[in-house]
Short mmCIF file of C-alpha atoms in Angstrom, two decimals:
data_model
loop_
_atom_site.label_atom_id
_atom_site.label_comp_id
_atom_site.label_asym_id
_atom_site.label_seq_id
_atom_site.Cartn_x
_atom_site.Cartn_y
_atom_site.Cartn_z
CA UNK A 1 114.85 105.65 80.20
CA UNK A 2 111.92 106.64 79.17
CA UNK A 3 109.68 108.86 81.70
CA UNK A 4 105.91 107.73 82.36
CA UNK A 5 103.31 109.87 83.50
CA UNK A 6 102.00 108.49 86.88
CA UNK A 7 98.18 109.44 85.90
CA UNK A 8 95.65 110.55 88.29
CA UNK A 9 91.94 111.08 87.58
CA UNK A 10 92.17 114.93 85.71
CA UNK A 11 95.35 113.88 83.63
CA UNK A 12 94.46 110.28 82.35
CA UNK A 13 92.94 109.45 79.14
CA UNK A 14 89.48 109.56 79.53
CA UNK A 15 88.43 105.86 79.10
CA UNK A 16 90.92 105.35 82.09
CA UNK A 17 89.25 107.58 84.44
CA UNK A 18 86.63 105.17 85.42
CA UNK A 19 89.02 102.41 86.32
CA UNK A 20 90.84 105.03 88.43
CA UNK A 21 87.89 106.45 90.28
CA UNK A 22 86.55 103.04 91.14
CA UNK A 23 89.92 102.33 92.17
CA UNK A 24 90.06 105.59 94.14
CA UNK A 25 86.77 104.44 95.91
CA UNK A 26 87.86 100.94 96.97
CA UNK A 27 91.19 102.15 98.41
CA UNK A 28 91.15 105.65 99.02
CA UNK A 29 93.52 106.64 96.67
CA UNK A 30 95.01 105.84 93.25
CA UNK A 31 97.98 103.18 93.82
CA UNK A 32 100.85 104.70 91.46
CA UNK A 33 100.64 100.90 89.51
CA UNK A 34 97.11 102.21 87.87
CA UNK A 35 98.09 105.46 87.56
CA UNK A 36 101.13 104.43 85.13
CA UNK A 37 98.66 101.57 83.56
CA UNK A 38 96.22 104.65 82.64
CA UNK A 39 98.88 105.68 80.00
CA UNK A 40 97.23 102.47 78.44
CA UNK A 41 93.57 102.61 79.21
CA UNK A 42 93.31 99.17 77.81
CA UNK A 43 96.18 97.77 80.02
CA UNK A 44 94.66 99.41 83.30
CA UNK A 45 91.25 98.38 82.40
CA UNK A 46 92.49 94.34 81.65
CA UNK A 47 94.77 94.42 84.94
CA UNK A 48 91.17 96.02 87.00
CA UNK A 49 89.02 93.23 85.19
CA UNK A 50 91.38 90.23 85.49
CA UNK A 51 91.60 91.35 89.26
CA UNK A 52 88.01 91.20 89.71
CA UNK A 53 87.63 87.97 88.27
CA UNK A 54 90.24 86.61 90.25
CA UNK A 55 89.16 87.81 93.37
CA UNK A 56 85.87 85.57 92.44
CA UNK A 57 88.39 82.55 92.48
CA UNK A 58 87.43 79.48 94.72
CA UNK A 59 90.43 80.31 96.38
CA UNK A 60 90.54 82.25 100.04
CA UNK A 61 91.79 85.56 100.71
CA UNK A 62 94.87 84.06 102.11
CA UNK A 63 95.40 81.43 99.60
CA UNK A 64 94.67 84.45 96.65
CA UNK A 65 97.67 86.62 97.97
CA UNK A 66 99.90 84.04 98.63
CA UNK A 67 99.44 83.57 94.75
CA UNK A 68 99.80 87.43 94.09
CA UNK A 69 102.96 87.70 96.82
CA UNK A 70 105.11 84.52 95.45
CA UNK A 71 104.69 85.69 91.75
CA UNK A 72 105.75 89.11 92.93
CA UNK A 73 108.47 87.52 94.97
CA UNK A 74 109.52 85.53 91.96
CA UNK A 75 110.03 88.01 89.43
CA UNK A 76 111.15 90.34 92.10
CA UNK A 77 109.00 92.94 91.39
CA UNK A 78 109.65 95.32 94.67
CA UNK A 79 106.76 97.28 93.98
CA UNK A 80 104.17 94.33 93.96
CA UNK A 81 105.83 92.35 97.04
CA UNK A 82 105.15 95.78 99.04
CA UNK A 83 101.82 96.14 98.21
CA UNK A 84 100.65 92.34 98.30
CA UNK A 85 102.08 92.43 101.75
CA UNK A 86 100.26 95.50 102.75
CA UNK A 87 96.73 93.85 101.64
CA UNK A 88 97.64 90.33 102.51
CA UNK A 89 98.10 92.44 105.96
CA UNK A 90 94.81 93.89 105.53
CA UNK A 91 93.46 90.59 104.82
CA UNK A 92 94.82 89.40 107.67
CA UNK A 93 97.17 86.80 106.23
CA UNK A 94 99.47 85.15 109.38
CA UNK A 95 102.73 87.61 109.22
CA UNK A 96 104.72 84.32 109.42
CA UNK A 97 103.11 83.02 106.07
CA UNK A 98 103.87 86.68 103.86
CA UNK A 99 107.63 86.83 105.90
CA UNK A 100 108.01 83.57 104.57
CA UNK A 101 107.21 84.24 101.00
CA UNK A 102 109.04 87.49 100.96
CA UNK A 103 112.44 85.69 102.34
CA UNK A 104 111.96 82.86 99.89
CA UNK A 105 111.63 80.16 102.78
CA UNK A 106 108.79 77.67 102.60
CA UNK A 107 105.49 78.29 104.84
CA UNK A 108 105.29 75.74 107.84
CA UNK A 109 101.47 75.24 107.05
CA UNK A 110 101.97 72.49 104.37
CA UNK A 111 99.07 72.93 101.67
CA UNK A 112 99.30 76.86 102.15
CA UNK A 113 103.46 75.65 101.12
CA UNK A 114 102.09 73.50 98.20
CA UNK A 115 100.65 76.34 96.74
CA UNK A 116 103.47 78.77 97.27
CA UNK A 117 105.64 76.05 95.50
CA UNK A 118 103.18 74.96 93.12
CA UNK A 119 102.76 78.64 91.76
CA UNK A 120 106.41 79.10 91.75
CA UNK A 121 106.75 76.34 89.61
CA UNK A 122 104.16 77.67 87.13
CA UNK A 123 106.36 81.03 86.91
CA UNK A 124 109.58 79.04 86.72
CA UNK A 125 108.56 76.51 84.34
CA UNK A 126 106.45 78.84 81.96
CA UNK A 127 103.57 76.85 82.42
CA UNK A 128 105.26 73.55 81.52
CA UNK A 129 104.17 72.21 84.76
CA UNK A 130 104.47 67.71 84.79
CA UNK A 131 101.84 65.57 85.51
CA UNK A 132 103.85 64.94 88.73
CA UNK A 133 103.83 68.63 89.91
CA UNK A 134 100.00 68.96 89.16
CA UNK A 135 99.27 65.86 91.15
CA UNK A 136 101.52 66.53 94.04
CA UNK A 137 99.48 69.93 94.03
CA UNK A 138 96.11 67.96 93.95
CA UNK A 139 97.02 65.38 96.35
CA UNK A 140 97.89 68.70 99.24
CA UNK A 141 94.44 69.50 98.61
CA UNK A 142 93.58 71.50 95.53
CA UNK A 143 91.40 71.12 92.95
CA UNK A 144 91.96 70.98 88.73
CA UNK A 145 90.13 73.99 88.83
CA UNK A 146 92.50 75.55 91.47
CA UNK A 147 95.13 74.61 88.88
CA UNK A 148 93.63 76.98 86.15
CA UNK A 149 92.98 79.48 88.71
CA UNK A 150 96.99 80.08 89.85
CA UNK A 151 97.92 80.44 86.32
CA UNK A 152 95.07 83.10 86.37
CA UNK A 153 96.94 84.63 89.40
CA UNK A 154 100.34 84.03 87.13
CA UNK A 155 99.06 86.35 84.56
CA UNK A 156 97.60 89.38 86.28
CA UNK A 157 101.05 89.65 88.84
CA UNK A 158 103.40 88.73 85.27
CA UNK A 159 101.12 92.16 83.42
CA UNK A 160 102.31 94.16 86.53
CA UNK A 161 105.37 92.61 87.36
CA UNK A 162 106.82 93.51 83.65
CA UNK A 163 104.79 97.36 84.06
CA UNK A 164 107.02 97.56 87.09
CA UNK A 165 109.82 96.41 85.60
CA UNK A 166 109.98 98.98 82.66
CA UNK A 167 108.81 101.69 84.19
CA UNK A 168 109.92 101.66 87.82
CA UNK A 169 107.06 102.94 89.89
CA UNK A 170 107.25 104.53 92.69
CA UNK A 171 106.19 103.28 95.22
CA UNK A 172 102.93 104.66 97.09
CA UNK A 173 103.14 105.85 101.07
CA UNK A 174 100.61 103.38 101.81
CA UNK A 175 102.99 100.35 100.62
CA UNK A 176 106.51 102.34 102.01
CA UNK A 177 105.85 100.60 105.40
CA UNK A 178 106.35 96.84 104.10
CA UNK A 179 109.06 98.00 101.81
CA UNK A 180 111.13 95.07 100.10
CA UNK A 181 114.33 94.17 98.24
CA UNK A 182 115.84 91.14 97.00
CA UNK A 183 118.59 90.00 99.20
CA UNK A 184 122.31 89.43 97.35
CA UNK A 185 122.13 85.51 98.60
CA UNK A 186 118.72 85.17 97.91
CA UNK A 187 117.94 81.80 95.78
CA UNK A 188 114.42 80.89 92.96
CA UNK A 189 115.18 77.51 93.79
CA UNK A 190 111.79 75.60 93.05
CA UNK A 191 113.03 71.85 93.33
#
């Protein structure tokens, strides 16, 4: 396998360095995701941007990690459930609605459950979402433009998902806390 150079602000290419010390500043240290992204200041820089836009999203705080956290759960990226978990924490998303996402069991609160399962879908299908999926999402509550907006969320977490994949981060201190692993009788079922 190859080995990637977890980055920090004095060993990354220098058109990474800003996205690292911003990222630095809003969190207080370098999350080991961007430092490995900084071996592609292009990559880190897209993944900071798309971020940013999404976090302008009509969607809440809550509503925006539970996005970020069932993608993550999805493609079983263990770094990315940890630290969606940790800042859905700091965001202070109800523990029952991230426990929920993390043990694959739908959240009681229905339309916050229509967009766990309507995001799902989006990962599971590819984007080949029906008419009747996008309406059922609708009629919970959502909006067309909420529609474009979780396959916004879909992107970003599927660039970092993958990152994780290959490379294997490790994962930070200030994730280790809400550490997670996929179960052996854990099911993607999406019905």
């Amino acid at each position: 396998m190859t080995k990637f150079i977890v980055h920090t602000k004095t060993t990354a290419p220098k058109q990474a360095v800003p996205v690292l010390e911003a990222a630095e500043q809003a969190y207080g240290f370098i999350p080991n995701l961007l430092g490995v992204m900084a071996n592609s200041p292009a990559t880190v820089d897209g993944y900071r941007t798309l971020m940013g836009i999404f976090e302008k999203s009509s969607f809440t705080p809550t509503e925006q990690q539970i996005v970020l956290l069932a993608v993550s759960r999805y493609n079983e990226c263990v770094y990315c459930v940890a630290a969606h978990t940790v800042i859905a924490d700091m965001q202070k998303v109800p523990q029952d609605v991230t426990d929920a996402i993390r043990n694959d069991r739908p959240i009681a609160d229905k339309r916050l459950e229509a967009l766990r399962h309507f995001t799902t879908k989006v990962v599971d299908q590819r984007g080949w979402i029906s008419q009747q999926d996008q309406q059922d999402f609708i009629d919970a509550g959502f909006t067309q433009q909420q529609v474009l907006e979780v396959i916004l969320g879909v992107s970003i977490k599927t660039l970092s998902n993958y990152v994780n994949h290959v490379v294997e981060i490790p994962l930070d201190d200030a994730f280790s806390a809400k550490a997670w692993k996929p179960g052996n009788n854990e099911t993607k079922a999406v019905a």
